[in-house]
mmCIF file of C-alpha atoms in Angstrom:
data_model
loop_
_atom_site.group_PDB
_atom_site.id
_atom_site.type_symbol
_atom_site.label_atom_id
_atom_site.label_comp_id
_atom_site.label_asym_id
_atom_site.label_seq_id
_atom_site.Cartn_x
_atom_site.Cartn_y
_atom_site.Cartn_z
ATOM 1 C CA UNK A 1 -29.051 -74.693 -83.699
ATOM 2 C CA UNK A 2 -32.975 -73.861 -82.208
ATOM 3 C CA UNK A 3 -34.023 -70.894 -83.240
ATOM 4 C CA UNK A 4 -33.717 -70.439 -79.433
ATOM 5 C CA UNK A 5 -30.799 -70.731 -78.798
ATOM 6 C CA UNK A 6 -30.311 -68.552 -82.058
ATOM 7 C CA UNK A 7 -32.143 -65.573 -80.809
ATOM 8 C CA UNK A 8 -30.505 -65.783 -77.114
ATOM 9 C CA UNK A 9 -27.167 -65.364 -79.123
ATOM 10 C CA UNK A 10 -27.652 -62.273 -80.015
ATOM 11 C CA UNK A 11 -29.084 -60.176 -82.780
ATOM 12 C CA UNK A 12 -26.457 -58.743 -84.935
ATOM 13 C CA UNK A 13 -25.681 -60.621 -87.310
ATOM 14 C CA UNK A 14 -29.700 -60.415 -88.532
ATOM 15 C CA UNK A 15 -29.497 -56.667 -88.610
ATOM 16 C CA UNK A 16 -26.397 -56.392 -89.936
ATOM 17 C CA UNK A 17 -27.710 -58.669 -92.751
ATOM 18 C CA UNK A 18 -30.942 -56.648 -93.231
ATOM 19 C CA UNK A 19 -28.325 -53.527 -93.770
ATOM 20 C CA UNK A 20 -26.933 -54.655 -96.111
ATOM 21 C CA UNK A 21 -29.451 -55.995 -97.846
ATOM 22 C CA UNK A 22 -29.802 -52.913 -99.460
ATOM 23 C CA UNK A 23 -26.889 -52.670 -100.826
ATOM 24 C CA UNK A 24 -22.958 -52.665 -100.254
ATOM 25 C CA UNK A 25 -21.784 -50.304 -97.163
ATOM 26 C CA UNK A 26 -18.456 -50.285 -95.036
ATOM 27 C CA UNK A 27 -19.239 -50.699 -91.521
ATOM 28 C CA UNK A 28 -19.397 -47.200 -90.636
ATOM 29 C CA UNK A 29 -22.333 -46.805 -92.288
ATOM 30 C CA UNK A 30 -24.265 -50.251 -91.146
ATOM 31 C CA UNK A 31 -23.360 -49.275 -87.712
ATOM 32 C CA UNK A 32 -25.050 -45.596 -88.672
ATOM 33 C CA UNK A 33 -27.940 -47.623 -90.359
ATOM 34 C CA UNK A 34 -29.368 -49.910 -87.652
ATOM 35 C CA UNK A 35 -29.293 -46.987 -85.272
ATOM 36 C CA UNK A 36 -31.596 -44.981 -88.099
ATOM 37 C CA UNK A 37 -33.972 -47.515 -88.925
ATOM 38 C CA UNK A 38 -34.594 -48.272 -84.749
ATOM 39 C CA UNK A 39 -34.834 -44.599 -84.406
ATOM 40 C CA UNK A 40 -32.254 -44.531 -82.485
ATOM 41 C CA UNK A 41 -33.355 -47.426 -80.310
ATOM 42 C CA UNK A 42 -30.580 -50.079 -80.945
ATOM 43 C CA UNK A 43 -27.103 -49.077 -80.739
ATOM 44 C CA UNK A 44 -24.504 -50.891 -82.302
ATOM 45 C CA UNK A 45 -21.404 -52.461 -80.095
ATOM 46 C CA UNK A 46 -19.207 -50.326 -82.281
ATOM 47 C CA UNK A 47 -16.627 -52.820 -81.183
ATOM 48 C CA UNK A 48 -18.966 -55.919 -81.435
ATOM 49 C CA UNK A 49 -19.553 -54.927 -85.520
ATOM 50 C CA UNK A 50 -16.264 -55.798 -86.730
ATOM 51 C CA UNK A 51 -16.217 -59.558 -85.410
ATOM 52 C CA UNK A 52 -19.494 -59.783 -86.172
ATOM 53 C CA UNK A 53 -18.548 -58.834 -90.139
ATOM 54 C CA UNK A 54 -15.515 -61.171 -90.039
ATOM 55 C CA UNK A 55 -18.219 -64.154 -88.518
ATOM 56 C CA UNK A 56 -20.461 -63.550 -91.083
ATOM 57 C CA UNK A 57 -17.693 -63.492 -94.043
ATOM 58 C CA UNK A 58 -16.423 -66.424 -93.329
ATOM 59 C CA UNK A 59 -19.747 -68.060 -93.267
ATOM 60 C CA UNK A 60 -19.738 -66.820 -96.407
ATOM 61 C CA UNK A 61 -22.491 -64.284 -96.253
ATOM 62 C CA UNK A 62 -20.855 -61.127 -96.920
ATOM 63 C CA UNK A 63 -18.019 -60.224 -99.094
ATOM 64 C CA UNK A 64 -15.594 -57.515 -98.607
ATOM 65 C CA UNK A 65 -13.210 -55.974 -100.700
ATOM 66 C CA UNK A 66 -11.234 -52.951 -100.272
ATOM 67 C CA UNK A 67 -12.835 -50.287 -102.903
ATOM 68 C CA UNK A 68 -10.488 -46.804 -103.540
ATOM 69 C CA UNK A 69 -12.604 -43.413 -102.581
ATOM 70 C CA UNK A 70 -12.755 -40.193 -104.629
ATOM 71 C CA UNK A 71 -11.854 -38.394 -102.326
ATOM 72 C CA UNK A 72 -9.800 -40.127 -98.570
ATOM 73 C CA UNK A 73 -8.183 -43.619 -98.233
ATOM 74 C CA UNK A 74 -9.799 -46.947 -99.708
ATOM 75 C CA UNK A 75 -12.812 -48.056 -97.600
ATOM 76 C CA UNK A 76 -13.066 -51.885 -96.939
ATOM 77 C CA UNK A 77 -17.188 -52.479 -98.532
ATOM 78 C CA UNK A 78 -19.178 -55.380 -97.739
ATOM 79 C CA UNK A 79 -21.876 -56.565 -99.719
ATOM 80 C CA UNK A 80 -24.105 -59.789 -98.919
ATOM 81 C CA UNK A 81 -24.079 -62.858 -100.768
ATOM 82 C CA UNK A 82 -26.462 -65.361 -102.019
ATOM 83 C CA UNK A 83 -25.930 -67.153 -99.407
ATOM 84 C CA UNK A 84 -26.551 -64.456 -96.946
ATOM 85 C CA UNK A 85 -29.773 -63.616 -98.452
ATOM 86 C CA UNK A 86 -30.691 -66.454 -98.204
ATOM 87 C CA UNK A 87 -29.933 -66.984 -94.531
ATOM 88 C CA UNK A 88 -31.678 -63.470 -93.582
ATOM 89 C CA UNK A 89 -34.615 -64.795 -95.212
ATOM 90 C CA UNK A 90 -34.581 -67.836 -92.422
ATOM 91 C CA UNK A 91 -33.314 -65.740 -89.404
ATOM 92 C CA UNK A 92 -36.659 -63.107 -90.619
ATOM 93 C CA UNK A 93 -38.769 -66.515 -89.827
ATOM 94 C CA UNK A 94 -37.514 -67.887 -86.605
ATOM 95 C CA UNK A 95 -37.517 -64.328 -85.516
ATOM 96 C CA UNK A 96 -41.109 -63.531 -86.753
ATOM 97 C CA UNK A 97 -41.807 -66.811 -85.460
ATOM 98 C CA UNK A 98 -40.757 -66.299 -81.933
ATOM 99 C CA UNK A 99 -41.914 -62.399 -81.771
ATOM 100 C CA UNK A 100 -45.182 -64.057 -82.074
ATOM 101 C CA UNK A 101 -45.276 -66.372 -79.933
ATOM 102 C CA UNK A 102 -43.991 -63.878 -77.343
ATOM 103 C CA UNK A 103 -46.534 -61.488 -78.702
ATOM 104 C CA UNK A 104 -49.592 -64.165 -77.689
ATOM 105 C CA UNK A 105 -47.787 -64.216 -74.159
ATOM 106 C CA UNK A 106 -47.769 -60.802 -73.332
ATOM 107 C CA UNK A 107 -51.047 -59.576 -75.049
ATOM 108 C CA UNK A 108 -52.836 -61.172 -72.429
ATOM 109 C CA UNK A 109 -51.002 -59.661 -69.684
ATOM 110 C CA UNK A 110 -53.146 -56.047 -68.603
ATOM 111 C CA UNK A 111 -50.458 -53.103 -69.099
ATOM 112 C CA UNK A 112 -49.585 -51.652 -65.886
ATOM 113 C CA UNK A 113 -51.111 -48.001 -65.270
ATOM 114 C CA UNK A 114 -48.732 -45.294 -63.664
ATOM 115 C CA UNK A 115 -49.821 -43.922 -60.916
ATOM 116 C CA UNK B 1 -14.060 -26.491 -90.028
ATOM 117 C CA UNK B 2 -13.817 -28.627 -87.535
ATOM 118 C CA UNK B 3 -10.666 -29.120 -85.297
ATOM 119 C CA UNK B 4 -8.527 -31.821 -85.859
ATOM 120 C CA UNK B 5 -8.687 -34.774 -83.753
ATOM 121 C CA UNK B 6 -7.427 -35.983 -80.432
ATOM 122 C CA UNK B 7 -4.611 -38.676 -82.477
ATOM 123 C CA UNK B 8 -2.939 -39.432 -79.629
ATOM 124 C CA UNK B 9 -5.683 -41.246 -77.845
ATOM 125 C CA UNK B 10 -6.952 -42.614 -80.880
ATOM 126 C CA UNK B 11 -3.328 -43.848 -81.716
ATOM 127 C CA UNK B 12 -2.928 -45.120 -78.071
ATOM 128 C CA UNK B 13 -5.913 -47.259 -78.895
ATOM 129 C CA UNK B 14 -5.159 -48.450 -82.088
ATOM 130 C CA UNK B 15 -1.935 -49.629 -80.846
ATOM 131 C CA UNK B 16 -3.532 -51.764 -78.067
ATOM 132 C CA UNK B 17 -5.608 -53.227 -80.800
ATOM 133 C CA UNK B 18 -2.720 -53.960 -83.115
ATOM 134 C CA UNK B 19 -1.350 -55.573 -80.296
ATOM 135 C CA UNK B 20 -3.576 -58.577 -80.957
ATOM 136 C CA UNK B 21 -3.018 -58.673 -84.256
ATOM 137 C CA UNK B 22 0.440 -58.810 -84.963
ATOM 138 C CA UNK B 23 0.270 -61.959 -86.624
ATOM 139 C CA UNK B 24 -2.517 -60.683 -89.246
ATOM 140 C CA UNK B 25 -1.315 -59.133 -92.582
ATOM 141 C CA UNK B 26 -1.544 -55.802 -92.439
ATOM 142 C CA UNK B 27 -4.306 -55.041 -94.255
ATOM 143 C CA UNK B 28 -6.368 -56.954 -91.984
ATOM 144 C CA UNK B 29 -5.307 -54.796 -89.036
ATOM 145 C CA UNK B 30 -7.310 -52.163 -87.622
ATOM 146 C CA UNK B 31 -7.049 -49.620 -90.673
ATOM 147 C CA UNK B 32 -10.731 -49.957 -91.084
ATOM 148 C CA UNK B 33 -11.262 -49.655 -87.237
ATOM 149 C CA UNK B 34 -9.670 -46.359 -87.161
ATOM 150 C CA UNK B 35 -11.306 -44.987 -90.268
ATOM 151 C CA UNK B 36 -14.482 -45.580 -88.068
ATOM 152 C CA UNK B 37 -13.205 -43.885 -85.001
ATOM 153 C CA UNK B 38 -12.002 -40.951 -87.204
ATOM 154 C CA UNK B 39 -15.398 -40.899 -88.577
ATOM 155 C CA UNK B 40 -17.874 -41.251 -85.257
ATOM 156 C CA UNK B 41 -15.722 -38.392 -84.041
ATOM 157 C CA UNK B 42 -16.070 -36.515 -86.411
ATOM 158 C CA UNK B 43 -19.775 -36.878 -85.953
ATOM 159 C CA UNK B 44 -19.797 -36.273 -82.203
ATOM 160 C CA UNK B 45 -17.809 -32.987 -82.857
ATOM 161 C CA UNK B 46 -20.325 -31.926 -85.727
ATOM 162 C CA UNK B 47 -23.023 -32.136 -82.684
ATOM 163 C CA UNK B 48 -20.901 -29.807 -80.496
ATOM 164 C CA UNK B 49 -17.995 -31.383 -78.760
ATOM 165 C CA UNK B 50 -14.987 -30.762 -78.802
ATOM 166 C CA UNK B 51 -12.486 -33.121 -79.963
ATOM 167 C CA UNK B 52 -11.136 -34.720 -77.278
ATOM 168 C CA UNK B 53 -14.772 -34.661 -75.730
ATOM 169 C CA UNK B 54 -15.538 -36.644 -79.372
ATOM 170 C CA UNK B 55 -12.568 -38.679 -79.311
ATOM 171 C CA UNK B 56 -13.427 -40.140 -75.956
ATOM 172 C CA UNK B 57 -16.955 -40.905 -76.652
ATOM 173 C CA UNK B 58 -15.819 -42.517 -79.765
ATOM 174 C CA UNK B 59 -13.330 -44.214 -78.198
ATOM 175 C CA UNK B 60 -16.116 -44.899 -75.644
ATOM 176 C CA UNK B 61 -18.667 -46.360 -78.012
ATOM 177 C CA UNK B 62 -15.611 -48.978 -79.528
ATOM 178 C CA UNK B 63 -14.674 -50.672 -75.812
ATOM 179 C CA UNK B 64 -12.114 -52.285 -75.006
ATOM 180 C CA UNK B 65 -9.721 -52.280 -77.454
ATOM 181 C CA UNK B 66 -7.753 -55.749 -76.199
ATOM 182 C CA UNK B 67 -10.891 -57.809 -76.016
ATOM 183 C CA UNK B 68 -12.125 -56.319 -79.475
ATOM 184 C CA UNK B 69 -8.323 -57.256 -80.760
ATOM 185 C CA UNK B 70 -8.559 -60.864 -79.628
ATOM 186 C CA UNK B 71 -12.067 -61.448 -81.077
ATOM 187 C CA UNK B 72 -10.871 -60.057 -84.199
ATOM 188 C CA UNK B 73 -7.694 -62.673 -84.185
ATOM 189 C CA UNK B 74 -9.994 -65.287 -83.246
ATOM 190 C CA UNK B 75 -12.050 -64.899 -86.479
ATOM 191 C CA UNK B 76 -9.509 -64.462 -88.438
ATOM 192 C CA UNK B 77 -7.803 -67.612 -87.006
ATOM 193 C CA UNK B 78 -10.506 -69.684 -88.039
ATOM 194 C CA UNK B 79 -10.914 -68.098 -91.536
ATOM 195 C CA UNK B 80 -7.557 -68.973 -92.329
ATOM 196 C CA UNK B 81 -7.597 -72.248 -91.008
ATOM 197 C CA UNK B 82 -11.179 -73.345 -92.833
ATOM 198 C CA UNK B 83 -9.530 -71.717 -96.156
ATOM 199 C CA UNK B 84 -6.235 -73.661 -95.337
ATOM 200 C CA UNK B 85 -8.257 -77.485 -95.005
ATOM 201 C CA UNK B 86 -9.617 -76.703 -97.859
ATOM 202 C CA UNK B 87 -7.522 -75.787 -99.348
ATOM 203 C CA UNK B 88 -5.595 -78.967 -98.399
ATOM 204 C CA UNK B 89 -8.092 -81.388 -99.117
ATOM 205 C CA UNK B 90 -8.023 -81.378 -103.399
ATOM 206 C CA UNK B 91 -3.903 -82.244 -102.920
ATOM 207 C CA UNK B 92 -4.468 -84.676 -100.430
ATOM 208 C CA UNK B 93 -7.152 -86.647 -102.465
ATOM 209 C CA UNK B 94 -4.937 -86.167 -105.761
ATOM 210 C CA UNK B 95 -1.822 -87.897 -103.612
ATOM 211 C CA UNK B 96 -4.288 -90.516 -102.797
ATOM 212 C CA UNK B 97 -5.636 -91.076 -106.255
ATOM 213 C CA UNK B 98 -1.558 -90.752 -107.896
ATOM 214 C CA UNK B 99 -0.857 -93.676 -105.174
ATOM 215 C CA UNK B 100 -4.527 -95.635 -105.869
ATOM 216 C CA UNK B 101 -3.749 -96.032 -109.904
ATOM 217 C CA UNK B 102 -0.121 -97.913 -109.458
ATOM 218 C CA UNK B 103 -1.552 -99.517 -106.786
ATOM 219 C CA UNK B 104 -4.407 -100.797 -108.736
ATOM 220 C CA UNK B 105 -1.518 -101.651 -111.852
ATOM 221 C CA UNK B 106 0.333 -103.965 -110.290
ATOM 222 C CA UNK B 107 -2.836 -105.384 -108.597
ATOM 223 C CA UNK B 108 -4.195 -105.649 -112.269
ATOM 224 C CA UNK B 109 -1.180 -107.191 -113.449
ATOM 225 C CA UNK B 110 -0.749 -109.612 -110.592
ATOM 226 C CA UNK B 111 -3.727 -111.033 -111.402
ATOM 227 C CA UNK B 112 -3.582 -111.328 -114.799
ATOM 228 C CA UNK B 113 -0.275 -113.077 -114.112
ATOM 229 C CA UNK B 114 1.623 -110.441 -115.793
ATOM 230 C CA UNK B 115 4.288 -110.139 -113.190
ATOM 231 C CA UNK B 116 5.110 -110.892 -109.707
ATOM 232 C CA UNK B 117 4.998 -108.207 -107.428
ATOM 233 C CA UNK B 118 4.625 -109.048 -104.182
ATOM 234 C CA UNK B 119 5.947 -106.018 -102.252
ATOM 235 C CA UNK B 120 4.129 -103.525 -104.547
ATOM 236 C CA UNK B 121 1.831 -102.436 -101.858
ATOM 237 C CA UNK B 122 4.324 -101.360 -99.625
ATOM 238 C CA UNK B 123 5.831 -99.755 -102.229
ATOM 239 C CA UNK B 124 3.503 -97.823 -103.540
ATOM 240 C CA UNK B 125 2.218 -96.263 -100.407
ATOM 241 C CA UNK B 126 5.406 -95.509 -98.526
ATOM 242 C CA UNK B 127 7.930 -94.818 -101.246
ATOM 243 C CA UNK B 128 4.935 -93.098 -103.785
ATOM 244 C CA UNK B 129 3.145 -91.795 -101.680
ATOM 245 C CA UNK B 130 5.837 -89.995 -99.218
ATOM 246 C CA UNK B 131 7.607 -87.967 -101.563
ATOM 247 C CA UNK B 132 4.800 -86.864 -103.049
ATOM 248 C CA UNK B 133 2.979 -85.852 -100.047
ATOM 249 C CA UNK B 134 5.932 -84.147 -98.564
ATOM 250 C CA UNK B 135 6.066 -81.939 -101.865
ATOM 251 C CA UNK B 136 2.808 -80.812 -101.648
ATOM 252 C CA UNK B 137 3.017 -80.075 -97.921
ATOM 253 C CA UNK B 138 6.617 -78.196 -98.824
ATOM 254 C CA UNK B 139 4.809 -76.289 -101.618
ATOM 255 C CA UNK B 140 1.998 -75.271 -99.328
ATOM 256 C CA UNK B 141 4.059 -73.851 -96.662
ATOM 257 C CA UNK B 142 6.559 -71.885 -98.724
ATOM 258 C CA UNK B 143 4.186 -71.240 -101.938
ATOM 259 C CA UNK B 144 6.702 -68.170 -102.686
ATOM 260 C CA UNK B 145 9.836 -69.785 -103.613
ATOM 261 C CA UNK B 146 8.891 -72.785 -105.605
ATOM 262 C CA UNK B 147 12.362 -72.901 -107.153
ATOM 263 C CA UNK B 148 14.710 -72.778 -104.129
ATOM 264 C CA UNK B 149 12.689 -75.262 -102.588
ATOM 265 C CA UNK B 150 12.308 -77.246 -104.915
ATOM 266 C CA UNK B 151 16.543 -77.521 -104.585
ATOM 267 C CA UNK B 152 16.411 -78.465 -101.378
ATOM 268 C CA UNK B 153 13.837 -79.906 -100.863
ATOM 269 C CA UNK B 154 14.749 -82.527 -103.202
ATOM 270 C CA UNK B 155 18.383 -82.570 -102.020
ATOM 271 C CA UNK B 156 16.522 -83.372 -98.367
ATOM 272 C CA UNK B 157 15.099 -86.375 -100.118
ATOM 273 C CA UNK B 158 18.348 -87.401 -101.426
ATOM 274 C CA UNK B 159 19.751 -87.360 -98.503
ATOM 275 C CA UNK B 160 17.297 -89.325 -96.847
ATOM 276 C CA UNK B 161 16.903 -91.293 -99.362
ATOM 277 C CA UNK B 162 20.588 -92.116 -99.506
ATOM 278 C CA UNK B 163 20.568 -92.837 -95.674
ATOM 279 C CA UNK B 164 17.974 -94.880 -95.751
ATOM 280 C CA UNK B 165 19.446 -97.373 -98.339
ATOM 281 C CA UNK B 166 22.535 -97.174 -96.901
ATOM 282 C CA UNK B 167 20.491 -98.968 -93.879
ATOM 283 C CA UNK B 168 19.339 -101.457 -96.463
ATOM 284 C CA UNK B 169 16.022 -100.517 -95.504
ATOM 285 C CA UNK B 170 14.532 -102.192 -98.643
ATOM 286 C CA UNK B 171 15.040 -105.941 -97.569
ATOM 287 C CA UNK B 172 13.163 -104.486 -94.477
ATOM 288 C CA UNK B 173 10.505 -103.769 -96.784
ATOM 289 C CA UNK B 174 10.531 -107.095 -98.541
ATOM 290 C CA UNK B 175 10.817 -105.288 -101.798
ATOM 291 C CA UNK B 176 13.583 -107.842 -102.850
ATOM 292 C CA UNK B 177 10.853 -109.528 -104.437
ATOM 293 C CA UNK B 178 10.150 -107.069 -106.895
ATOM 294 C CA UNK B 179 11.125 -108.312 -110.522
ATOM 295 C CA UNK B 180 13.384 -104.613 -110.991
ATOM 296 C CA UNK B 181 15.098 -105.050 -108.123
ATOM 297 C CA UNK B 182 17.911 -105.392 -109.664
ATOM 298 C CA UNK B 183 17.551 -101.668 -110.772
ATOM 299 C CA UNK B 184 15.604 -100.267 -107.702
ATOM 300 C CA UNK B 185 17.640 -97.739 -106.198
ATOM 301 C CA UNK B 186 17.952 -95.815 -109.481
ATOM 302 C CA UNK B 187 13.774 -96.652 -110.264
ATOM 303 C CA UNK B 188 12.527 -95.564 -106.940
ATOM 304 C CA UNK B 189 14.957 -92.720 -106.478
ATOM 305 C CA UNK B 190 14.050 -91.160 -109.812
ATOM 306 C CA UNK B 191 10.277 -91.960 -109.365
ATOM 307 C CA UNK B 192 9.901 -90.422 -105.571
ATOM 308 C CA UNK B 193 12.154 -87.468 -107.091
ATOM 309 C CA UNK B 194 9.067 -87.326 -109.862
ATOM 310 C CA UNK B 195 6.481 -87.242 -107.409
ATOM 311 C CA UNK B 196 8.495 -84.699 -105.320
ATOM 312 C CA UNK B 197 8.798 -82.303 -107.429
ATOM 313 C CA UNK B 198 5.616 -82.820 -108.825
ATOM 314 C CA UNK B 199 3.476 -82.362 -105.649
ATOM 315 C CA UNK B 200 6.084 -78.883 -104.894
ATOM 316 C CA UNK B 201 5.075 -77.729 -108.307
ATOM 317 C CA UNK B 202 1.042 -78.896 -108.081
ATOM 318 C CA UNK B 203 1.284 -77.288 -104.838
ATOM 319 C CA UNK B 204 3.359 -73.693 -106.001
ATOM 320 C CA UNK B 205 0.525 -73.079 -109.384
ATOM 321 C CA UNK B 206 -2.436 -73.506 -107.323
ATOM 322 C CA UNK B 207 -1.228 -71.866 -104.215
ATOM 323 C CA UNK B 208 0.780 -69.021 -104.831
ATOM 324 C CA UNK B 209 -1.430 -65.967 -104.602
ATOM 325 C CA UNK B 210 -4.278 -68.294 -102.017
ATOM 326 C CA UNK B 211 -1.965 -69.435 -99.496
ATOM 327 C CA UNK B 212 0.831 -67.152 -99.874
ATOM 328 C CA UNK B 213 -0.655 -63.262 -99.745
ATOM 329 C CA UNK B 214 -4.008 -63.934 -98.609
ATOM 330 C CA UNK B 215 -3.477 -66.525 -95.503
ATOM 331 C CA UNK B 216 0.450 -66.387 -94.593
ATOM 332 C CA UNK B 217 0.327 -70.037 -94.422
ATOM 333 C CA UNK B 218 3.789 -70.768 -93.035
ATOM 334 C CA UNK B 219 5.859 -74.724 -92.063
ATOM 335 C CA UNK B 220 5.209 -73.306 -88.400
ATOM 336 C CA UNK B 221 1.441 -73.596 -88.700
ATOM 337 C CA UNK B 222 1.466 -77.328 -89.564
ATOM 338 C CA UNK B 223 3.737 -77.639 -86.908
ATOM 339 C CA UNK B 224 6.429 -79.484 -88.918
ATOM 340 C CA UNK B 225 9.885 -77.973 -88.355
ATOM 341 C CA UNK B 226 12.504 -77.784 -91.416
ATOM 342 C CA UNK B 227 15.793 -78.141 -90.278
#
């Protein structure tokens, strides 16, 4: 697949990798995540996350495993895999890649001024 | 403290979700879906709402509940299927390779003008490697009770086994020509009853806890039908 055709897919499963790149979360928390580190800006498909998660396991990026709490019911943690690492590392490029070429597009256009 | 939440909503909605998944072990349902909800509400009531106002903006942010259901089955669908090949695919090359080496024997020993075995290739591939395919498949699809099938399964092969000779399907087969034909029906029964029982058994050790708890593999899903 282009890296095209890769970024008109959709951008979740890069964030979601970059979340948990830091370390194991249940999807609560990666949904809280990505909408911290935009500021806010991109919201997570609440709905849209849990596909995504099963996608990306079975790919064999993540792993997830039911872990018991101290304190409420057993939360279902995924953590990323070699694997997934490694695949964030080559969705960072094709999207640095294309943000720059889009980036030497638009840089030449004059902003519009409000009036 | 905060109030408790709106439940009936929430269970409304988990229920339409659970409605796609019926077929998923339950752990795979939307337990973890509903710890979320529980959660985001939770958060929208900590900001002010009340909690049916934060139940319905959670429920809100989630959408619809059917099409997030059927995406859910879908991946897990295809999980359990790409598990399931391969699953699959170590039995079905060590049928192949238990049917290759006799093959190769008697191939060996025809030409070294050891014996005369004209039908062997027949043999080996339909009466080896049958039995010992339908085992494995047997063993896949009901990885829990090894021992009861391995009853009837093998009194299914019996039977058919018994029918077919009855038809004196083995001049059919040309293996007349084999030098133990004399003793065939008591050699082949007891050697596809081997390779049976050993492709239920290969099958039931390596697939017990894989096939069994983690995918529900079932007969239904290779679409053969045990009568």
């Amino acid at each position: 697949m282009s890296s095209d055709q890769e970024l008109k897919k959709g951008s979740t499963p890069i964030l979601i990798l970059a979340v948990l790149a830091d370390g194991p979360r249940h999807g609560y928390a990666i949904a809280r995540e990505i909408e911290r580190r935009s500021a806010d800006a991109l919201s997570m498909g609440e709905g849209a996350l849990y596909p995504a998660l099963r996608a990306l396991e079975r790919e064999g990026y993540v792993t997830s495993e039911w872990q018991p709490q101290p304190s409420g019911p057993a939360r279902r943690i995924y953590t990323l895999t070699d694997s997934g690492r490694a695949r964030m590392a080559q969705q960072i490029a094709s999207w640095q890649k294309f943000s720059q070429a889009v980036d030497g597009i638009l840089g030449g256009i004059p902003h519009a001024q409000p009036t | 403290m905060l109030n408790p939440l709106n439940n009936d909503d929430m269970d409304d909605y988990v229920q339409r979700l659970n409605a796609q998944l019926r077929k998923m072990p339950p752990q795979e349902r939307a337990e973890e879906l509903r710890q979320h909800l529980e959660a985001q509400a939770r958060a929208h009531e900590e900001l002010g709402a009340t909690p049916a106002e934060a139940m319905q903006a959670a429920l809100r942010s989630f959408g619809d509940p059917a099409r997030i259901g059927r995406k859910l089955y879908w991946e897990w669908r295809q999980t359990r299927r790409q598990r399931a090949v391969s699953s699959l695919l170590p039995f079905l090359l060590g049928t192949m390779i238990v049917c290759a080496v006799p093959l190769l024997c008697f191939a060996w020993m025809n030409s070294q003008g050891i014996g005369d075995f004209p039908g062997f290739p027949r043999y080996c591939l339909l009466l080896g490697f049958t039995p010992l395919l339908t085992g494995t498949l047997l063993g896949l699809c009901f990885p829990r009770r090894a021992v009861r099938l391995m009853v009837t399964a093998s009194a299914i092969w019996i039977a058919s086994f018994l029918l077919l000779n009855a038809a004196r399907f083995y001049f059919w087969l040309g293996l007349d020509s084999l030098r133990f034909y004399q003793e065939l029906f008591s050699w082949a029964f007891w050697d596809a009853f081997g390779r049976l029982t050993f492709g239920v058994l290969s099958a039931h050790i390596v697939s017990t806890e894989k096939l069994g708890r983690r995918y529900g593999l079932r007969l239904s899903d290779l679409r053969l039908r045990l009568r």
